[in-house]
XYZ file of C-alpha atoms in Angstrom:
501
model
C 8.128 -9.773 -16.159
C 6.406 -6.469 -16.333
C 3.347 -7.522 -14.419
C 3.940 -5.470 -11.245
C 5.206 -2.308 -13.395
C 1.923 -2.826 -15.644
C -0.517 -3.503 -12.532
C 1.070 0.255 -10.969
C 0.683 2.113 -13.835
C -2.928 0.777 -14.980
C -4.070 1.611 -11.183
C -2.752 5.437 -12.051
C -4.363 6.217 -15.160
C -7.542 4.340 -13.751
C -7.758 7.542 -11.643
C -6.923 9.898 -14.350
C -8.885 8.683 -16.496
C -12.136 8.999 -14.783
C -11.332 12.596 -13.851
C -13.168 14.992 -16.237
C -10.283 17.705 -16.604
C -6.562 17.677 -15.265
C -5.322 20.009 -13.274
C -1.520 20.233 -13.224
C -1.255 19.239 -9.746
C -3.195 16.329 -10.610
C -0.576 15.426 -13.659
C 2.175 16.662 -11.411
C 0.738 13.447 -8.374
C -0.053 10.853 -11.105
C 3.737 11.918 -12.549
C 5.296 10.995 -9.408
C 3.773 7.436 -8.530
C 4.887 6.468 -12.062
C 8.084 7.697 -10.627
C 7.888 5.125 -8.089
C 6.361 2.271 -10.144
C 9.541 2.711 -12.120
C 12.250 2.698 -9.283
C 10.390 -0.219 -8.079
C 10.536 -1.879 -11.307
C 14.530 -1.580 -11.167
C 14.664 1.416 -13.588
C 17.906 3.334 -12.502
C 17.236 6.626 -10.961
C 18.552 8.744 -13.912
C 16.547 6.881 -17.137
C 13.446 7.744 -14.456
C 14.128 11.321 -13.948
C 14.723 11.893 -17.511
C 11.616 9.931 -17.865
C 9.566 11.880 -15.878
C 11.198 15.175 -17.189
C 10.075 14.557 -20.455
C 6.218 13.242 -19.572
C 6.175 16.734 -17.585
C 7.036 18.662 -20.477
C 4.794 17.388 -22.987
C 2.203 16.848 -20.723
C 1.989 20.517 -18.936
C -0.077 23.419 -21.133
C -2.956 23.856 -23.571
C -2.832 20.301 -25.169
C -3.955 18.288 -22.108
C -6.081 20.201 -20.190
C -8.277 21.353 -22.682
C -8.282 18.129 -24.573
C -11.519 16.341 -24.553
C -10.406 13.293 -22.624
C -7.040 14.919 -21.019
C -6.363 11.580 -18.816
C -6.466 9.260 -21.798
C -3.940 12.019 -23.279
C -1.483 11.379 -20.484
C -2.117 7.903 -21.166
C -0.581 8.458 -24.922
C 1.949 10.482 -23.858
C 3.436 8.178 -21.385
C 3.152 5.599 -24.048
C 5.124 7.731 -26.523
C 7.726 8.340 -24.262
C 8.068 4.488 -23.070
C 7.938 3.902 -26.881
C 11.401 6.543 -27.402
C 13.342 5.356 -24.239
C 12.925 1.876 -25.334
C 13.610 2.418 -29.094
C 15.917 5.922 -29.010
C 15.329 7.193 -32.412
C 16.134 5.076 -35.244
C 13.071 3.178 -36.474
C 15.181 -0.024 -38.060
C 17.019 -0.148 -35.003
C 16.173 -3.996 -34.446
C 17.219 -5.565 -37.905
C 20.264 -7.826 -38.252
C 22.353 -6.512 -40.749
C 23.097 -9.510 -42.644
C 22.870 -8.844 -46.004
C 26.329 -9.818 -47.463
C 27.119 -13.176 -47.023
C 28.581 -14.813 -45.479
C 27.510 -12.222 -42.484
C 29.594 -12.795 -39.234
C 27.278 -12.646 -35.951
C 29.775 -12.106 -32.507
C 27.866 -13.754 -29.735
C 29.258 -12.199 -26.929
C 28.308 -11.938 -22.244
C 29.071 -13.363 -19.545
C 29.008 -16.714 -18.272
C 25.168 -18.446 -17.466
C 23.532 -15.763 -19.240
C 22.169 -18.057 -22.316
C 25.197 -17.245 -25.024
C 24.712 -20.868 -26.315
C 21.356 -21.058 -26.285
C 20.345 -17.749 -27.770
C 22.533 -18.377 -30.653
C 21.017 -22.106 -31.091
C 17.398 -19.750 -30.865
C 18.378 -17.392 -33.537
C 19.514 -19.353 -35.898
C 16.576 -21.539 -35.963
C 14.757 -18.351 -36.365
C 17.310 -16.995 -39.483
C 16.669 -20.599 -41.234
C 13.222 -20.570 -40.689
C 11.836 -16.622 -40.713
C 14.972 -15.354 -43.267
C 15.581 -18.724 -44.992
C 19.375 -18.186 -44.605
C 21.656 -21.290 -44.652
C 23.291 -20.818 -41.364
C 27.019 -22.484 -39.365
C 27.641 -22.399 -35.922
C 30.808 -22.134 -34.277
C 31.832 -22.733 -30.401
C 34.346 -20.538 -29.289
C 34.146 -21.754 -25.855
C 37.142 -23.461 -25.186
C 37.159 -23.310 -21.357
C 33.430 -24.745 -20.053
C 33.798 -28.409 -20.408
C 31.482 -30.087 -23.697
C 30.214 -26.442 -24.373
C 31.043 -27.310 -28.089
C 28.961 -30.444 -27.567
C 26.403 -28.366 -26.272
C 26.230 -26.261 -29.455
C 26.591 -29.515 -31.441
C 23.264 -31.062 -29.996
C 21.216 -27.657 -30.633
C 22.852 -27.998 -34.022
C 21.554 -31.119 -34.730
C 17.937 -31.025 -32.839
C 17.367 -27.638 -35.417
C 18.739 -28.818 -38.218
C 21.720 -26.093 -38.091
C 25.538 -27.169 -39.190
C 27.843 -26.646 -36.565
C 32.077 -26.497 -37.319
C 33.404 -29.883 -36.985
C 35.000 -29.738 -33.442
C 38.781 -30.005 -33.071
C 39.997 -30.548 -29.809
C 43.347 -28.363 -28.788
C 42.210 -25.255 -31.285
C 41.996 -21.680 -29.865
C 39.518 -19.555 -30.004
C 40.934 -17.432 -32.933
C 42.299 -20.244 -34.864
C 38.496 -21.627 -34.519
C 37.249 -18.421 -35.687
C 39.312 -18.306 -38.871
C 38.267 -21.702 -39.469
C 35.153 -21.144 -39.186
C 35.043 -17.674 -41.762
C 37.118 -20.121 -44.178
C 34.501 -22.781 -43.969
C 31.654 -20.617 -44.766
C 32.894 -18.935 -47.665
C 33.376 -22.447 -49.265
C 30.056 -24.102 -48.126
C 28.181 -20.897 -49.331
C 26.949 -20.282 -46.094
C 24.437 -16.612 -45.583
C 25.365 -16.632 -41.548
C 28.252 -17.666 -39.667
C 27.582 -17.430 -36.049
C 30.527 -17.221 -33.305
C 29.719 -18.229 -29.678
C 32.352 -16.978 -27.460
C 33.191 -18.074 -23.878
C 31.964 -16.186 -21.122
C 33.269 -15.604 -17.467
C 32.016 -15.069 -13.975
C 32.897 -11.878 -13.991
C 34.320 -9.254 -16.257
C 38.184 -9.897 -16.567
C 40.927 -8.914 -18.770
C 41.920 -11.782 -20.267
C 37.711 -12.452 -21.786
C 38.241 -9.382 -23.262
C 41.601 -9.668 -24.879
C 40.074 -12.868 -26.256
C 36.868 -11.465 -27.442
C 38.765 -8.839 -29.274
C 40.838 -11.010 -30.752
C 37.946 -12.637 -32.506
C 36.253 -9.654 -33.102
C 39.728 -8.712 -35.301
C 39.478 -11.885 -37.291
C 35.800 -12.067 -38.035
C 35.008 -8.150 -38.183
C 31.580 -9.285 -37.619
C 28.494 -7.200 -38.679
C 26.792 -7.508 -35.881
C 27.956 -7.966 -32.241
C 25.336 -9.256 -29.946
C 25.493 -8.884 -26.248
C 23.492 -11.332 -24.153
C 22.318 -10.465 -21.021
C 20.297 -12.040 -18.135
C 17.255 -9.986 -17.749
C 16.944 -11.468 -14.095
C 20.901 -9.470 -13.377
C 18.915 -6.240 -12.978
C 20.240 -3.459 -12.537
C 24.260 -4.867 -12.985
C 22.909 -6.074 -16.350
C 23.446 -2.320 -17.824
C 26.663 -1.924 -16.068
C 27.602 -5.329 -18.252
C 26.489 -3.620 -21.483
C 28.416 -0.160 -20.979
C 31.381 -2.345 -20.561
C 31.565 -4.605 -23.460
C 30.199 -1.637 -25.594
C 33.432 0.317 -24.382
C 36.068 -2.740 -25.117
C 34.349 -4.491 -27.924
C 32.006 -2.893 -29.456
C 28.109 -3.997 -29.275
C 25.597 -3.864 -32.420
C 22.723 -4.827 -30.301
C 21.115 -6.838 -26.919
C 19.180 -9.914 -26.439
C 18.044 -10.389 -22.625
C 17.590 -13.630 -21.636
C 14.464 -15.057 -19.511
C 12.343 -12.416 -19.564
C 9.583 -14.663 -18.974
C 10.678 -14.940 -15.339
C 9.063 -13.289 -12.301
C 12.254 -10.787 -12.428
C 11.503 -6.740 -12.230
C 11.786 -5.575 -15.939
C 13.934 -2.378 -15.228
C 16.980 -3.647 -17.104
C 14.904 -3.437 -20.550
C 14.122 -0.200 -19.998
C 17.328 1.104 -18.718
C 19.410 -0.543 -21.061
C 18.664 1.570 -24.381
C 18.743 4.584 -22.727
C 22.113 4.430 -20.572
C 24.156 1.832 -23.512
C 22.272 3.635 -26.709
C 21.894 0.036 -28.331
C 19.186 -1.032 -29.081
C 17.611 -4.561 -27.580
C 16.908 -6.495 -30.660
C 15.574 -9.980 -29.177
C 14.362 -11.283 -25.657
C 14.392 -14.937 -25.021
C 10.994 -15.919 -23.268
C 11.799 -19.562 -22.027
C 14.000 -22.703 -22.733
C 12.693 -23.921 -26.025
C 14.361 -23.357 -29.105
C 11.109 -21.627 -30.689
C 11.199 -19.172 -27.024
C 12.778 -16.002 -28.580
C 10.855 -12.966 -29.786
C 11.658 -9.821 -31.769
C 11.607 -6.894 -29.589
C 9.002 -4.197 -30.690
C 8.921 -1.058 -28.398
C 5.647 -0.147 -29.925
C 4.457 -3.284 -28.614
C 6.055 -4.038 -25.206
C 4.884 -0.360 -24.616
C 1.216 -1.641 -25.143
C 1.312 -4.679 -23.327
C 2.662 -2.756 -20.250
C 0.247 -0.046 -20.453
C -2.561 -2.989 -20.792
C -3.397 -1.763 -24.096
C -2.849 -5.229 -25.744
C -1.090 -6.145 -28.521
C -3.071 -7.190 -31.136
C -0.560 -7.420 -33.978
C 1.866 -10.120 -31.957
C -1.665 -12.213 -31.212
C -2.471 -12.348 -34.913
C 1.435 -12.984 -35.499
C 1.618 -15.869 -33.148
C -1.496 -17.598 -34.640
C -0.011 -17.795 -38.319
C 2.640 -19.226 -36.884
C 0.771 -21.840 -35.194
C -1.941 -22.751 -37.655
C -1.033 -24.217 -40.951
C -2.898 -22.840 -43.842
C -4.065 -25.633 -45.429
C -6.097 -26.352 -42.270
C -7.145 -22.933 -41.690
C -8.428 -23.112 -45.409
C -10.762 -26.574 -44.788
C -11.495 -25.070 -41.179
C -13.048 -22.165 -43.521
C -15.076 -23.488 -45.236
C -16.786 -25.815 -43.061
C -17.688 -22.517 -40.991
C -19.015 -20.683 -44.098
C -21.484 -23.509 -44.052
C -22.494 -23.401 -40.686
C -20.685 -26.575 -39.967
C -18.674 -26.792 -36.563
C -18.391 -29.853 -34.616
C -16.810 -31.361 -31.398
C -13.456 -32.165 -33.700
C -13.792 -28.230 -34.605
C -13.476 -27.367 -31.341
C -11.105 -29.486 -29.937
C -8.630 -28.023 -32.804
C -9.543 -24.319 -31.753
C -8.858 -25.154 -28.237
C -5.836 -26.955 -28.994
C -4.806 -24.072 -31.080
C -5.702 -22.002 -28.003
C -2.756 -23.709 -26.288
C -0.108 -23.725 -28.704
C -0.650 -19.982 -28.532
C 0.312 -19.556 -25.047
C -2.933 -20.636 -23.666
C -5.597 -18.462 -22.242
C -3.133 -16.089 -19.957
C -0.907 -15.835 -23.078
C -3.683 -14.734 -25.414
C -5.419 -12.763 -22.949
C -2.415 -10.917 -22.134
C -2.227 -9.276 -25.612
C -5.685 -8.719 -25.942
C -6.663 -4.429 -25.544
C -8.036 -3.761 -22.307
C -7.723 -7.481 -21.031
C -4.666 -7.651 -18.751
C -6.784 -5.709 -15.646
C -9.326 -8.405 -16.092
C -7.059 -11.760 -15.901
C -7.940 -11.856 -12.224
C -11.257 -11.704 -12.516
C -11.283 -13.925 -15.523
C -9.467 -16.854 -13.379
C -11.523 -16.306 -10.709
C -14.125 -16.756 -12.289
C -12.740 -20.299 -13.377
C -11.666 -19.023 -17.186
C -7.997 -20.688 -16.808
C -5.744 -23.249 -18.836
C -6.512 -26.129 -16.652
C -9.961 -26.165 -18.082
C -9.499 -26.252 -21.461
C -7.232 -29.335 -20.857
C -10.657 -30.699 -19.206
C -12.695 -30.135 -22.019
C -9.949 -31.385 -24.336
C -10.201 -34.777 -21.635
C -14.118 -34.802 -22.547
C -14.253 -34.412 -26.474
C -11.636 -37.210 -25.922
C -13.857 -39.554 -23.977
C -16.121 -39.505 -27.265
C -16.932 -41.727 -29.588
C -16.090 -40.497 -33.403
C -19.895 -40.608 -34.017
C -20.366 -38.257 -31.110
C -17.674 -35.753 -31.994
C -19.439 -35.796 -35.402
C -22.464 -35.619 -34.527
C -22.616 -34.342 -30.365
C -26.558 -34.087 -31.141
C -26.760 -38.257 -30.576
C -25.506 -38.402 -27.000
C -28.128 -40.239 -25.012
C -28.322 -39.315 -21.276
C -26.560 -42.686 -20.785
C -23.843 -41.843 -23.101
C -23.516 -38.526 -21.204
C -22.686 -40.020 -18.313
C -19.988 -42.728 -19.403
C -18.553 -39.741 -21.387
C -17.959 -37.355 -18.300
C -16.857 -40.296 -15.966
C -14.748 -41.565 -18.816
C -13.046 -37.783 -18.507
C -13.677 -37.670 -14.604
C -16.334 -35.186 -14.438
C -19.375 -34.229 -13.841
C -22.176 -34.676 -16.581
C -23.079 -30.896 -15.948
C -19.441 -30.007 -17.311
C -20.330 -31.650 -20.471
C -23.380 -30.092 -20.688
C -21.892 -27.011 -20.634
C -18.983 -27.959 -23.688
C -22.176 -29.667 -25.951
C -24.155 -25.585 -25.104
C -20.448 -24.060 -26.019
C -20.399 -26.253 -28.924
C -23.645 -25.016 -29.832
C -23.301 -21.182 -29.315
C -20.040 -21.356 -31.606
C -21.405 -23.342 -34.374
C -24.212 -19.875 -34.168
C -21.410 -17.650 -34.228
C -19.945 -19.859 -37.116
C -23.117 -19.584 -39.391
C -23.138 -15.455 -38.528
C -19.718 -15.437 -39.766
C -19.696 -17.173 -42.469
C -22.587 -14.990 -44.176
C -20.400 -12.192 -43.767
C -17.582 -10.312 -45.883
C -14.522 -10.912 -44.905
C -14.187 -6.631 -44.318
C -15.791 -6.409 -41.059
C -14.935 -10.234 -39.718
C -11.761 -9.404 -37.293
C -13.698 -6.418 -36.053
C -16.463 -8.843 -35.444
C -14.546 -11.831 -34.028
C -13.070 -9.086 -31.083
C -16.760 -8.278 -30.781
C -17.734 -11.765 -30.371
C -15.576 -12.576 -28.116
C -17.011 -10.317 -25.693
C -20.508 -9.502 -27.103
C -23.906 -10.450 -25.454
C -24.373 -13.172 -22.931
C -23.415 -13.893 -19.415
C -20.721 -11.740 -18.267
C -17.430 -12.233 -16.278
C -17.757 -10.951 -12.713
C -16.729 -6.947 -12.542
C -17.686 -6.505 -16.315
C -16.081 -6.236 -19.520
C -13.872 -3.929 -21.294
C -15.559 -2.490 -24.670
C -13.815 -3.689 -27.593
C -15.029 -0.568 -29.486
C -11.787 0.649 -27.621
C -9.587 -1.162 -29.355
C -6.269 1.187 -31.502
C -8.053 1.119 -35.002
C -4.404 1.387 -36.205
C -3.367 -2.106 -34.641
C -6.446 -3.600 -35.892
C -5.695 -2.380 -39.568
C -2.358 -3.373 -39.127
C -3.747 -7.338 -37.928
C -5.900 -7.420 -40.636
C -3.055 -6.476 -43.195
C -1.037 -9.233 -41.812
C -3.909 -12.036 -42.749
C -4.979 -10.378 -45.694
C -8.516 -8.886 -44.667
C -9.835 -12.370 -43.109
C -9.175 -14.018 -40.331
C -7.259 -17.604 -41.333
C -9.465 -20.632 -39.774
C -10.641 -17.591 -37.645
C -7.803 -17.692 -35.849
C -7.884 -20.541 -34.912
C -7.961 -19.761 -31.440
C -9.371 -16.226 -31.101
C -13.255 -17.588 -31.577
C -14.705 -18.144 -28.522
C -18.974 -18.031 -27.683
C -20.411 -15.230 -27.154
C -20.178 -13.708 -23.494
C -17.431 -16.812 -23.078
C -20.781 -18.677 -21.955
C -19.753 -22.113 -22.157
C -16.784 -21.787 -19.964
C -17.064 -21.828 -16.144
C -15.927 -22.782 -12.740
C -15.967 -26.676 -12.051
C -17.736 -27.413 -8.929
């Protein structure tokens, strides 16, 4: 969602940066096209002038131009200040504040805008994440089988949902509801309200009706993040008749302009605590400023990378995976589970995305035949093997080469380049493994894009990358890298992968 905003911005600190010293014109002309990368990315007009103001400020006088690199200074000051407008000022602003159970949740917006599914998402994600025992409760009494609906979710995540009596109003379901989890010693009750096509009278007599009976502690607001601008006009107005704890937007993983994110803290002062990033029930993310800040500015995000891959790899796997590297052992079945894992993180645009320095090169990367599609090929090829040859890929006969690639329908040079892939990580593998487990993420960044052939228009230097986020990665898998990463090891120079002819 914040590709173009990201592409704008990286193209004006490209030209700062190379500058030697700043001049406070030059500040004052970069300042301005951020102005318009902004407007363009739907930011209203006054959250970009106050933006802008406060860049200026900070940015003007001794600090920057006598700084030793004054355009990567900008650079952190414009991060700072996306950081603030996107947080405001209280660090813990994101929590849920469910700590005395049973703790209400108000799901509250307007009609389309993912009400039902959001609060199917996040209470998978308080059973799973918080280990709370969680009920859910439609409210909707108008949009036909949107109790069903709920129901379903219930059942495909393994959440209880209120038995569903037919003729009930939405406050008599509400009090049912409280009643039912103080008995079944319930952490979370969750209320999904109905929602309307537009913002009416009687929605919000109804929704403060509820809000009377449950006196939830939080109040969530969903929001389409594809509305816009009209999506912070939504937010001031519930916040002024019901009262909002906090925002999730919904499909921020659409092609959308991003400008409602950044609006909304600064115009509503609440704070966005999730974004849902596609249909399925595991699509909804915390939202970290610090983060989102980096990933727009192309500066990666590291810590979310290393966050997604615990999640996908299991530990017992990443433990066997371990030790077979230590020994130098890494075979086609090895690599068919890193590039599986490669998927189930997002595959290579997802990954890539949050790597530092990375985003400017995706282009380049694709074009240069680096994409998803052809890790599903070489997926197809270890496939077409025998369980001899994924054990042992030395065997293969030029005969066997051949009925292997036209078993996968390719060409026998394509598998020539997986068995040299193959090859070049189980290397890497042996390197790694003699190592302490101290310098190994540093390392496996390095490896990804150390020596070898390199990706038309060159490669960022991973010396670059925020020592802070790297600390903080390593903290989160305990100085080594599980199975590592399961995902994140790739050859050296990303040799083995190319453009099928």
């Amino acid at each position: 969602m914040f590709e173009n905003l990201s592409d704008r911005l990286s193209g004006v600190f490209d030209k700062l940066t190379k500058q030697g010293a700043l001049s406070d014109e030059d500040v004052s002309v970069a300042l301005r096209e951020v102005r318009v990368a902004l407007l363009e990315a739907d930011v209203s007009l006054p959250v970009a002038r106050e933006f802008i103001k406060a860049i200026q400020e900070k940015a003007t006088g001794q600090s920057v131009t006598k700084s030793v690199t004054p355009g990567q200074q900008v650079v952190k000051i414009v991060h700072d200040e996306l950081v603030h407008f996107l947080a405001g000022d209280d660090a813990n602003a994101g929590e849920l504040k469910i700590d005395s159970p049973p703790a209400p949740i108000l799901m509250v917006g307007l009609q389309g805008s993912g009400k039902t599914t959001t609060t199917a998402k996040l209470a998978k994600r308080l059973k799973e994440k918080n280990k709370k025992k969680v009920l859910m409760a439609s409210l909707d009494t108008n949009r036909p089988a949107a109790m069903e609906q709920l129901a379903i979710l219930g059942g495909q995540i393994g959440v209880d949902t209120l038995p569903i009596i037919k003729g009930e109003n939405a406050v008599t379901i509400a009090k049912r509801a409280k009643q039912q989890a103080t008995l079944g010693g319930y952490d979370v009750y969750m209320l999904d309200t109905a929602g309307r096509l537009h913002i009416d009278d009687a929605l919000m007599n109804e929704v403060q009706s509820v809000r009377d009976v449950a006196t939830p502690r939080e109040t969530l607001l969903v929001v389409d993040g594809l509305t816009g601008q009209d999506a912070v006009n939504v937010a001031k107005e519930f916040d002024e008749k019901v009262g909002v704890s906090g925002v999730a937007l919904t499909r921020m993983d659409g092609d959308g302009r991003g400008g409602a994110a950044l609006s909304m803290r600064y115009v509503t002062g609440k704070p966005i605590k999730f974004v849902g990033l596609g249909e399925k029930m595991d699509a909804l993310e915390e939202f970290h400023p610090e983060r989102i800040a980096g990933r727009i500015l192309g500066m990666g995000d590291i810590v979310s990378l290393v966050e997604k891959a615990q999640e996908t790899i299991e530990a017992e796997q990443a433990e066997r995976m371990m030790k077979r590297f230590k020994k130098g052992q890494f075979n086609m079945n090895d690599l068919k589970s890193q590039l599986e894992q490669m998927q189930k993180m997002g595959g290579m645009e997802g990954v890539m995305g949050m790597m530092p320095g990375m985003k400017k090169m995706a282009g380049k990367i694709e074009d240069a035949g680096f994409d998803d599609k052809m890790i599903k090929r070489q997926i197809a090829l270890i496939q077409s093997m025998t369980k001899m040859e994924r054990a042992n890929p030395q065997i293969m006969q030029a005969s066997r080469k051949k009925r292997v690639a036209k078993g996968a329908g390719q060409d026998v040079s394509d598998l020539n380049r997986l068995l040299k892939m193959q090859r070049q990580m189980g290397d890497m593998m042996k390197k790694m493994g003699k190592m302490g487990k101290g310098g190994m993420m540093k390392q496996a960044m390095k490896g990804m894009f150390g020596k070898g052939p390199q990706v038309p228009g060159g490669m960022p230097d991973m010396g670059d990358i925020d020592e802070k986020q790297l600390q903080e990665a390593a903290k989160k898998m305990g100085g080594g890298l599980p199975g590592l990463g399961g995902g994140l090891q790739l050859p050296p120079g990303l040799s083995g992968f190319g453009k099928k002819k």
